[in-house]
Amino acid sequence: MVVQAGLDGIRHQRQIEDENPRPLPTGLEQALQLLEACEPAVEWLGADLFSAYLRFKRAEIKGLENLDETEICRRYAEVY
């Protein structure tokens, strides 16, 4: 997604906001909401993969929701 966003910026000559840039998302759900609102993202992945990605990441959130930060970090360390 980052590479596609960069290519999109180059292709469409988008400018980075120097003044008052939007803050980065503070969590995965907020990041997914912003991604979902990004119309070009559907084109980058295709509608089916985009939808599957959002479902997968939301299932990840649900699977971690009752765990403390230490356990979440342990699980991510095992996977990544």
mmCIF file of N, CA, C and O in Angstrom:
data_model
loop_
_atom_site.group_PDB
_atom_site.id
_atom_site.type_symbol
_atom_site.label_atom_id
_atom_site.label_comp_id
_atom_site.label_asym_id
_atom_site.label_seq_id
_atom_site.Cartn_x
_atom_site.Cartn_y
_atom_site.Cartn_z
ATOM 1 N N MET A 1 0.821 -1.181 0.000
ATOM 2 C CA MET A 1 0.000 0.000 0.000
ATOM 3 C C MET A 1 0.874 1.258 0.000
ATOM 4 O O MET A 1 0.543 2.217 -0.675
ATOM 5 N N VAL A 2 1.967 1.212 0.739
ATOM 6 C CA VAL A 2 2.850 2.378 0.803
ATOM 7 C C VAL A 2 3.468 2.647 -0.561
ATOM 8 O O VAL A 2 3.515 3.803 -1.015
ATOM 9 N N VAL A 3 3.910 1.598 -1.228
ATOM 10 C CA VAL A 3 4.502 1.759 -2.564
ATOM 11 C C VAL A 3 3.456 2.292 -3.529
ATOM 12 O O VAL A 3 3.723 3.223 -4.306
ATOM 13 N N GLN A 4 2.260 1.723 -3.496
ATOM 14 C CA GLN A 4 1.194 2.189 -4.388
ATOM 15 C C GLN A 4 0.830 3.645 -4.103
ATOM 16 O O GLN A 4 0.594 4.421 -5.030
ATOM 17 N N ALA A 5 0.780 4.010 -2.829
ATOM 18 C CA ALA A 5 0.473 5.406 -2.480
ATOM 19 C C ALA A 5 1.552 6.335 -3.024
ATOM 20 O O ALA A 5 1.248 7.416 -3.552
ATOM 21 N N GLY A 6 2.812 5.911 -2.909
ATOM 22 C CA GLY A 6 3.901 6.723 -3.450
ATOM 23 C C GLY A 6 3.820 6.866 -4.957
ATOM 24 O O GLY A 6 3.982 7.962 -5.502
ATOM 25 N N LEU A 7 3.547 5.752 -5.638
ATOM 26 C CA LEU A 7 3.395 5.804 -7.099
ATOM 27 C C LEU A 7 2.211 6.678 -7.502
ATOM 28 O O LEU A 7 2.293 7.438 -8.476
ATOM 29 N N ASP A 8 1.120 6.582 -6.761
ATOM 30 C CA ASP A 8 -0.055 7.413 -7.032
ATOM 31 C C ASP A 8 0.305 8.895 -6.890
ATOM 32 O O ASP A 8 -0.091 9.717 -7.710
ATOM 33 N N GLY A 9 1.078 9.208 -5.851
ATOM 34 C CA GLY A 9 1.508 10.592 -5.656
ATOM 35 C C GLY A 9 2.362 11.099 -6.795
ATOM 36 O O GLY A 9 2.212 12.234 -7.247
ATOM 37 N N ILE A 10 3.247 10.242 -7.299
ATOM 38 C CA ILE A 10 4.102 10.625 -8.430
ATOM 39 C C ILE A 10 3.273 10.791 -9.697
ATOM 40 O O ILE A 10 3.396 11.793 -10.410
ATOM 41 N N ARG A 11 2.419 9.802 -9.973
ATOM 42 C CA ARG A 11 1.605 9.847 -11.197
ATOM 43 C C ARG A 11 0.686 11.063 -11.247
ATOM 44 O O ARG A 11 0.455 11.630 -12.309
ATOM 45 N N HIS A 12 0.127 11.424 -10.097
ATOM 46 C CA HIS A 12 -0.833 12.527 -10.058
ATOM 47 C C HIS A 12 -0.217 13.828 -9.533
ATOM 48 O O HIS A 12 -0.925 14.785 -9.267
ATOM 49 N N GLN A 13 1.097 13.823 -9.388
ATOM 50 C CA GLN A 13 1.844 15.002 -8.937
ATOM 51 C C GLN A 13 1.224 15.603 -7.673
ATOM 52 O O GLN A 13 1.033 16.805 -7.561
ATOM 53 N N ARG A 14 0.930 14.737 -6.710
ATOM 54 C CA ARG A 14 0.348 15.195 -5.451
ATOM 55 C C ARG A 14 1.436 15.849 -4.604
ATOM 56 O O ARG A 14 2.595 15.463 -4.649
ATOM 57 N N GLN A 15 1.043 16.823 -3.842
ATOM 58 C CA GLN A 15 1.962 17.550 -2.975
ATOM 59 C C GLN A 15 1.749 17.121 -1.523
ATOM 60 O O GLN A 15 0.627 16.871 -1.099
ATOM 61 N N ILE A 16 2.832 17.057 -0.771
ATOM 62 C CA ILE A 16 2.746 16.765 0.653
ATOM 63 C C ILE A 16 2.401 18.061 1.373
ATOM 64 O O ILE A 16 2.986 19.117 1.093
ATOM 65 N N GLU A 17 1.463 17.977 2.297
ATOM 66 C CA GLU A 17 1.084 19.155 3.077
ATOM 67 C C GLU A 17 2.215 19.500 4.040
ATOM 68 O O GLU A 17 2.531 18.721 4.929
ATOM 69 N N ASP A 18 2.804 20.648 3.843
ATOM 70 C CA ASP A 18 3.870 21.084 4.749
ATOM 71 C C ASP A 18 3.291 21.718 6.005
ATOM 72 O O ASP A 18 3.846 21.592 7.084
ATOM 73 N N GLU A 19 2.182 22.414 5.836
ATOM 74 C CA GLU A 19 1.547 23.080 6.966
ATOM 75 C C GLU A 19 0.308 22.299 7.382
ATOM 76 O O GLU A 19 -0.501 21.899 6.548
ATOM 77 N N ASN A 20 0.172 22.087 8.658
ATOM 78 C CA ASN A 20 -0.984 21.386 9.227
ATOM 79 C C ASN A 20 -1.230 20.017 8.603
ATOM 80 O O ASN A 20 -2.346 19.721 8.174
ATOM 81 N N PRO A 21 -0.197 19.162 8.550
ATOM 82 C CA PRO A 21 -0.438 17.819 8.009
ATOM 83 C C PRO A 21 -1.358 17.028 8.941
ATOM 84 O O PRO A 21 -1.376 17.269 10.153
ATOM 85 N N ARG A 22 -2.118 16.112 8.373
ATOM 86 C CA ARG A 22 -2.987 15.281 9.193
ATOM 87 C C ARG A 22 -2.129 14.372 10.060
ATOM 88 O O ARG A 22 -1.122 13.841 9.595
ATOM 89 N N PRO A 23 -2.535 14.156 11.300
ATOM 90 C CA PRO A 23 -1.759 13.246 12.152
ATOM 91 C C PRO A 23 -1.903 11.807 11.669
ATOM 92 O O PRO A 23 -2.903 11.449 11.046
ATOM 93 N N LEU A 24 -0.889 11.011 11.954
ATOM 94 C CA LEU A 24 -0.956 9.592 11.621
ATOM 95 C C LEU A 24 -1.992 8.904 12.500
ATOM 96 O O LEU A 24 -2.270 9.357 13.611
ATOM 97 N N PRO A 25 -2.577 7.813 12.027
ATOM 98 C CA PRO A 25 -3.546 7.090 12.850
ATOM 99 C C PRO A 25 -2.878 6.570 14.122
ATOM 100 O O PRO A 25 -1.688 6.257 14.132
ATOM 101 N N THR A 26 -3.663 6.482 15.182
ATOM 102 C CA THR A 26 -3.118 6.041 16.462
ATOM 103 C C THR A 26 -3.356 4.562 16.724
ATOM 104 O O THR A 26 -2.906 4.028 17.727
ATOM 105 N N GLY A 27 -4.059 3.898 15.844
ATOM 106 C CA GLY A 27 -4.319 2.477 16.015
ATOM 107 C C GLY A 27 -4.719 1.849 14.701
ATOM 108 O O GLY A 27 -4.979 2.540 13.703
ATOM 109 N N LEU A 28 -4.783 0.529 14.709
ATOM 110 C CA LEU A 28 -5.091 -0.201 13.487
ATOM 111 C C LEU A 28 -6.497 0.105 12.983
ATOM 112 O O LEU A 28 -6.688 0.291 11.777
ATOM 113 N N GLU A 29 -7.480 0.166 13.856
ATOM 114 C CA GLU A 29 -8.848 0.437 13.389
ATOM 115 C C GLU A 29 -8.939 1.805 12.721
ATOM 116 O O GLU A 29 -9.563 1.945 11.669
ATOM 117 N N GLN A 30 -8.308 2.789 13.311
ATOM 118 C CA GLN A 30 -8.313 4.124 12.697
ATOM 119 C C GLN A 30 -7.609 4.096 11.339
ATOM 120 O O GLN A 30 -8.073 4.711 10.375
ATOM 121 N N ALA A 31 -6.508 3.362 11.246
ATOM 122 C CA ALA A 31 -5.795 3.238 9.972
ATOM 123 C C ALA A 31 -6.671 2.558 8.928
ATOM 124 O O ALA A 31 -6.703 2.979 7.762
ATOM 125 N N LEU A 32 -7.416 1.527 9.332
ATOM 126 C CA LEU A 32 -8.308 0.836 8.399
ATOM 127 C C LEU A 32 -9.440 1.749 7.933
ATOM 128 O O LEU A 32 -9.837 1.704 6.768
ATOM 129 N N GLN A 33 -9.945 2.577 8.829
ATOM 130 C CA GLN A 33 -11.002 3.522 8.440
ATOM 131 C C GLN A 33 -10.485 4.508 7.402
ATOM 132 O O GLN A 33 -11.183 4.813 6.427
ATOM 133 N N LEU A 34 -9.283 4.996 7.605
ATOM 134 C CA LEU A 34 -8.694 5.915 6.628
ATOM 135 C C LEU A 34 -8.430 5.211 5.301
ATOM 136 O O LEU A 34 -8.667 5.775 4.225
ATOM 137 N N LEU A 35 -7.953 3.979 5.367
ATOM 138 C CA LEU A 35 -7.714 3.204 4.153
ATOM 139 C C LEU A 35 -9.022 2.969 3.409
ATOM 140 O O LEU A 35 -9.087 3.114 2.182
ATOM 141 N N GLU A 36 -10.055 2.625 4.144
ATOM 142 C CA GLU A 36 -11.360 2.363 3.536
ATOM 143 C C GLU A 36 -11.918 3.597 2.834
ATOM 144 O O GLU A 36 -12.613 3.489 1.823
ATOM 145 N N ALA A 37 -11.580 4.774 3.352
ATOM 146 C CA ALA A 37 -12.052 6.026 2.759
ATOM 147 C C ALA A 37 -11.202 6.464 1.565
ATOM 148 O O ALA A 37 -11.543 7.430 0.878
ATOM 149 N N CYS A 38 -10.105 5.756 1.304
ATOM 150 C CA CYS A 38 -9.188 6.097 0.214
ATOM 151 C C CYS A 38 -9.635 5.382 -1.055
ATOM 152 O O CYS A 38 -9.346 4.196 -1.244
ATOM 153 N N GLU A 39 -10.327 6.079 -1.921
ATOM 154 C CA GLU A 39 -10.866 5.470 -3.142
ATOM 155 C C GLU A 39 -9.808 4.817 -4.026
ATOM 156 O O GLU A 39 -10.027 3.717 -4.534
ATOM 157 N N PRO A 40 -8.640 5.432 -4.216
ATOM 158 C CA PRO A 40 -7.639 4.776 -5.070
ATOM 159 C C PRO A 40 -7.168 3.428 -4.518
ATOM 160 O O PRO A 40 -6.737 2.568 -5.277
ATOM 161 N N ALA A 41 -7.249 3.215 -3.217
ATOM 162 C CA ALA A 41 -6.758 1.969 -2.626
ATOM 163 C C ALA A 41 -7.491 0.751 -3.184
ATOM 164 O O ALA A 41 -6.900 -0.307 -3.354
ATOM 165 N N VAL A 42 -8.770 0.910 -3.473
ATOM 166 C CA VAL A 42 -9.534 -0.199 -4.055
ATOM 167 C C VAL A 42 -8.961 -0.547 -5.433
ATOM 168 O O VAL A 42 -8.825 -1.725 -5.772
ATOM 169 N N GLU A 43 -8.599 0.454 -6.187
ATOM 170 C CA GLU A 43 -8.007 0.224 -7.509
ATOM 171 C C GLU A 43 -6.643 -0.447 -7.388
ATOM 172 O O GLU A 43 -6.299 -1.306 -8.203
ATOM 173 N N TRP A 44 -5.861 -0.069 -6.383
ATOM 174 C CA TRP A 44 -4.519 -0.615 -6.230
ATOM 175 C C TRP A 44 -4.558 -2.117 -5.985
ATOM 176 O O TRP A 44 -3.726 -2.852 -6.503
ATOM 177 N N LEU A 45 -5.508 -2.565 -5.161
ATOM 178 C CA LEU A 45 -5.565 -3.983 -4.791
ATOM 179 C C LEU A 45 -6.620 -4.766 -5.543
ATOM 180 O O LEU A 45 -6.558 -5.982 -5.591
ATOM 181 N N GLY A 46 -7.597 -4.080 -6.086
ATOM 182 C CA GLY A 46 -8.762 -4.756 -6.643
ATOM 183 C C GLY A 46 -9.796 -4.914 -5.532
ATOM 184 O O GLY A 46 -9.440 -5.082 -4.359
ATOM 185 N N ALA A 47 -11.060 -4.867 -5.885
ATOM 186 C CA ALA A 47 -12.135 -4.856 -4.898
ATOM 187 C C ALA A 47 -12.135 -6.090 -3.999
ATOM 188 O O ALA A 47 -12.321 -5.981 -2.778
ATOM 189 N N ASP A 48 -11.916 -7.272 -4.566
ATOM 190 C CA ASP A 48 -11.963 -8.496 -3.765
ATOM 191 C C ASP A 48 -10.833 -8.561 -2.742
ATOM 192 O O ASP A 48 -11.064 -8.869 -1.571
ATOM 193 N N LEU A 49 -9.611 -8.298 -3.171
ATOM 194 C CA LEU A 49 -8.483 -8.349 -2.253
ATOM 195 C C LEU A 49 -8.593 -7.248 -1.201
ATOM 196 O O LEU A 49 -8.293 -7.465 -0.025
ATOM 197 N N PHE A 50 -9.018 -6.073 -1.608
ATOM 198 C CA PHE A 50 -9.186 -4.955 -0.679
ATOM 199 C C PHE A 50 -10.177 -5.327 0.418
ATOM 200 O O PHE A 50 -9.902 -5.151 1.602
ATOM 201 N N SER A 51 -11.310 -5.869 0.034
ATOM 202 C CA SER A 51 -12.331 -6.282 0.996
ATOM 203 C C SER A 51 -11.804 -7.379 1.921
ATOM 204 O O SER A 51 -12.017 -7.339 3.139
ATOM 205 N N ALA A 52 -11.103 -8.352 1.365
ATOM 206 C CA ALA A 52 -10.546 -9.445 2.164
ATOM 207 C C ALA A 52 -9.508 -8.919 3.153
ATOM 208 O O ALA A 52 -9.457 -9.360 4.311
ATOM 209 N N TYR A 53 -8.687 -7.972 2.720
ATOM 210 C CA TYR A 53 -7.668 -7.392 3.596
ATOM 211 C C TYR A 53 -8.324 -6.703 4.788
ATOM 212 O O TYR A 53 -7.912 -6.907 5.937
ATOM 213 N N LEU A 54 -9.355 -5.899 4.515
ATOM 214 C CA LEU A 54 -10.048 -5.205 5.605
ATOM 215 C C LEU A 54 -10.676 -6.199 6.576
ATOM 216 O O LEU A 54 -10.572 -6.036 7.800
ATOM 217 N N ARG A 55 -11.303 -7.242 6.070
ATOM 218 C CA ARG A 55 -11.915 -8.260 6.940
ATOM 219 C C ARG A 55 -10.844 -8.962 7.783
ATOM 220 O O ARG A 55 -11.030 -9.184 8.982
ATOM 221 N N PHE A 56 -9.728 -9.321 7.154
ATOM 222 C CA PHE A 56 -8.645 -10.005 7.861
ATOM 223 C C PHE A 56 -8.096 -9.134 8.988
ATOM 224 O O PHE A 56 -7.900 -9.611 10.119
ATOM 225 N N LYS A 57 -7.819 -7.875 8.699
ATOM 226 C CA LYS A 57 -7.239 -6.992 9.709
ATOM 227 C C LYS A 57 -8.235 -6.707 10.832
ATOM 228 O O LYS A 57 -7.841 -6.590 11.993
ATOM 229 N N ARG A 58 -9.514 -6.632 10.524
ATOM 230 C CA ARG A 58 -10.513 -6.430 11.579
ATOM 231 C C ARG A 58 -10.666 -7.686 12.440
ATOM 232 O O ARG A 58 -10.904 -7.587 13.644
ATOM 233 N N ALA A 59 -10.495 -8.854 11.838
ATOM 234 C CA ALA A 59 -10.491 -10.096 12.618
ATOM 235 C C ALA A 59 -9.262 -10.114 13.538
ATOM 236 O O ALA A 59 -9.346 -10.590 14.679
ATOM 237 N N GLU A 60 -8.151 -9.596 13.066
ATOM 238 C CA GLU A 60 -6.945 -9.488 13.889
ATOM 239 C C GLU A 60 -7.215 -8.611 15.104
ATOM 240 O O GLU A 60 -6.859 -8.972 16.234
ATOM 241 N N ILE A 61 -7.866 -7.483 14.895
ATOM 242 C CA ILE A 61 -8.208 -6.585 16.000
ATOM 243 C C ILE A 61 -9.076 -7.319 17.020
ATOM 244 O O ILE A 61 -8.830 -7.263 18.223
ATOM 245 N N LYS A 62 -10.089 -7.999 16.529
ATOM 246 C CA LYS A 62 -11.005 -8.716 17.410
ATOM 247 C C LYS A 62 -10.275 -9.805 18.190
ATOM 248 O O LYS A 62 -10.539 -10.003 19.372
ATOM 249 N N GLY A 63 -9.356 -10.493 17.554
ATOM 250 C CA GLY A 63 -8.615 -11.553 18.214
ATOM 251 C C GLY A 63 -7.675 -11.069 19.304
ATOM 252 O O GLY A 63 -7.267 -11.847 20.160
ATOM 253 N N LEU A 64 -7.331 -9.796 19.282
ATOM 254 C CA LEU A 64 -6.400 -9.235 20.258
ATOM 255 C C LEU A 64 -7.078 -8.334 21.289
ATOM 256 O O LEU A 64 -6.421 -7.888 22.236
ATOM 257 N N GLU A 65 -8.366 -8.093 21.149
ATOM 258 C CA GLU A 65 -9.021 -7.051 21.934
ATOM 259 C C GLU A 65 -9.008 -7.264 23.448
ATOM 260 O O GLU A 65 -9.035 -6.301 24.189
ATOM 261 N N ASN A 66 -8.955 -8.486 23.928
ATOM 262 C CA ASN A 66 -8.990 -8.718 25.377
ATOM 263 C C ASN A 66 -7.615 -9.045 25.960
ATOM 264 O O ASN A 66 -7.524 -9.479 27.103
ATOM 265 N N LEU A 67 -6.569 -8.836 25.187
ATOM 266 C CA LEU A 67 -5.218 -9.146 25.645
ATOM 267 C C LEU A 67 -4.492 -7.898 26.118
ATOM 268 O O LEU A 67 -4.738 -6.799 25.607
ATOM 269 N N ASP A 68 -3.589 -8.075 27.077
ATOM 270 C CA ASP A 68 -2.800 -6.918 27.505
ATOM 271 C C ASP A 68 -1.672 -6.674 26.507
ATOM 272 O O ASP A 68 -1.389 -7.501 25.637
ATOM 273 N N GLU A 69 -1.036 -5.533 26.642
ATOM 274 C CA GLU A 69 -0.025 -5.107 25.676
ATOM 275 C C GLU A 69 1.136 -6.097 25.579
ATOM 276 O O GLU A 69 1.648 -6.369 24.488
ATOM 277 N N THR A 70 1.541 -6.676 26.694
ATOM 278 C CA THR A 70 2.645 -7.641 26.691
ATOM 279 C C THR A 70 2.295 -8.866 25.856
ATOM 280 O O THR A 70 3.109 -9.339 25.052
ATOM 281 N N GLU A 71 1.085 -9.368 26.028
ATOM 282 C CA GLU A 71 0.661 -10.540 25.271
ATOM 283 C C GLU A 71 0.513 -10.227 23.786
ATOM 284 O O GLU A 71 0.883 -11.034 22.925
ATOM 285 N N ILE A 72 0.006 -9.054 23.476
ATOM 286 C CA ILE A 72 -0.118 -8.644 22.070
ATOM 287 C C ILE A 72 1.276 -8.584 21.429
ATOM 288 O O ILE A 72 1.486 -9.119 20.337
ATOM 289 N N CYS A 73 2.233 -7.970 22.118
ATOM 290 C CA CYS A 73 3.599 -7.876 21.590
ATOM 291 C C CYS A 73 4.214 -9.259 21.426
ATOM 292 O O CYS A 73 4.903 -9.523 20.439
ATOM 293 N N ARG A 74 3.976 -10.171 22.380
ATOM 294 C CA ARG A 74 4.506 -11.529 22.281
ATOM 295 C C ARG A 74 3.969 -12.226 21.043
ATOM 296 O O ARG A 74 4.714 -12.862 20.293
ATOM 297 N N ARG A 75 2.655 -12.073 20.802
ATOM 298 C CA ARG A 75 2.053 -12.731 19.644
ATOM 299 C C ARG A 75 2.575 -12.161 18.329
ATOM 300 O O ARG A 75 2.839 -12.905 17.386
ATOM 301 N N TYR A 76 2.699 -10.844 18.271
ATOM 302 C CA TYR A 76 3.246 -10.259 17.044
ATOM 303 C C TYR A 76 4.698 -10.691 16.834
ATOM 304 O O TYR A 76 5.115 -10.940 15.705
ATOM 305 N N ALA A 77 5.465 -10.793 17.914
ATOM 306 C CA ALA A 77 6.863 -11.226 17.793
ATOM 307 C C ALA A 77 6.941 -12.656 17.243
ATOM 308 O O ALA A 77 7.852 -12.964 16.464
ATOM 309 N N GLU A 78 6.012 -13.506 17.616
ATOM 310 C CA GLU A 78 5.994 -14.877 17.090
ATOM 311 C C GLU A 78 5.710 -14.912 15.594
ATOM 312 O O GLU A 78 6.266 -15.720 14.865
ATOM 313 N N VAL A 79 4.830 -14.041 15.155
ATOM 314 C CA VAL A 79 4.400 -14.038 13.753
ATOM 315 C C VAL A 79 5.395 -13.304 12.861
ATOM 316 O O VAL A 79 5.698 -13.749 11.754
ATOM 317 N N TYR A 80 5.879 -12.169 13.333
ATOM 318 C CA TYR A 80 6.727 -11.339 12.490
ATOM 319 C C TYR A 80 8.171 -11.439 12.906
ATOM 320 O O TYR A 80 9.058 -10.933 12.369
#
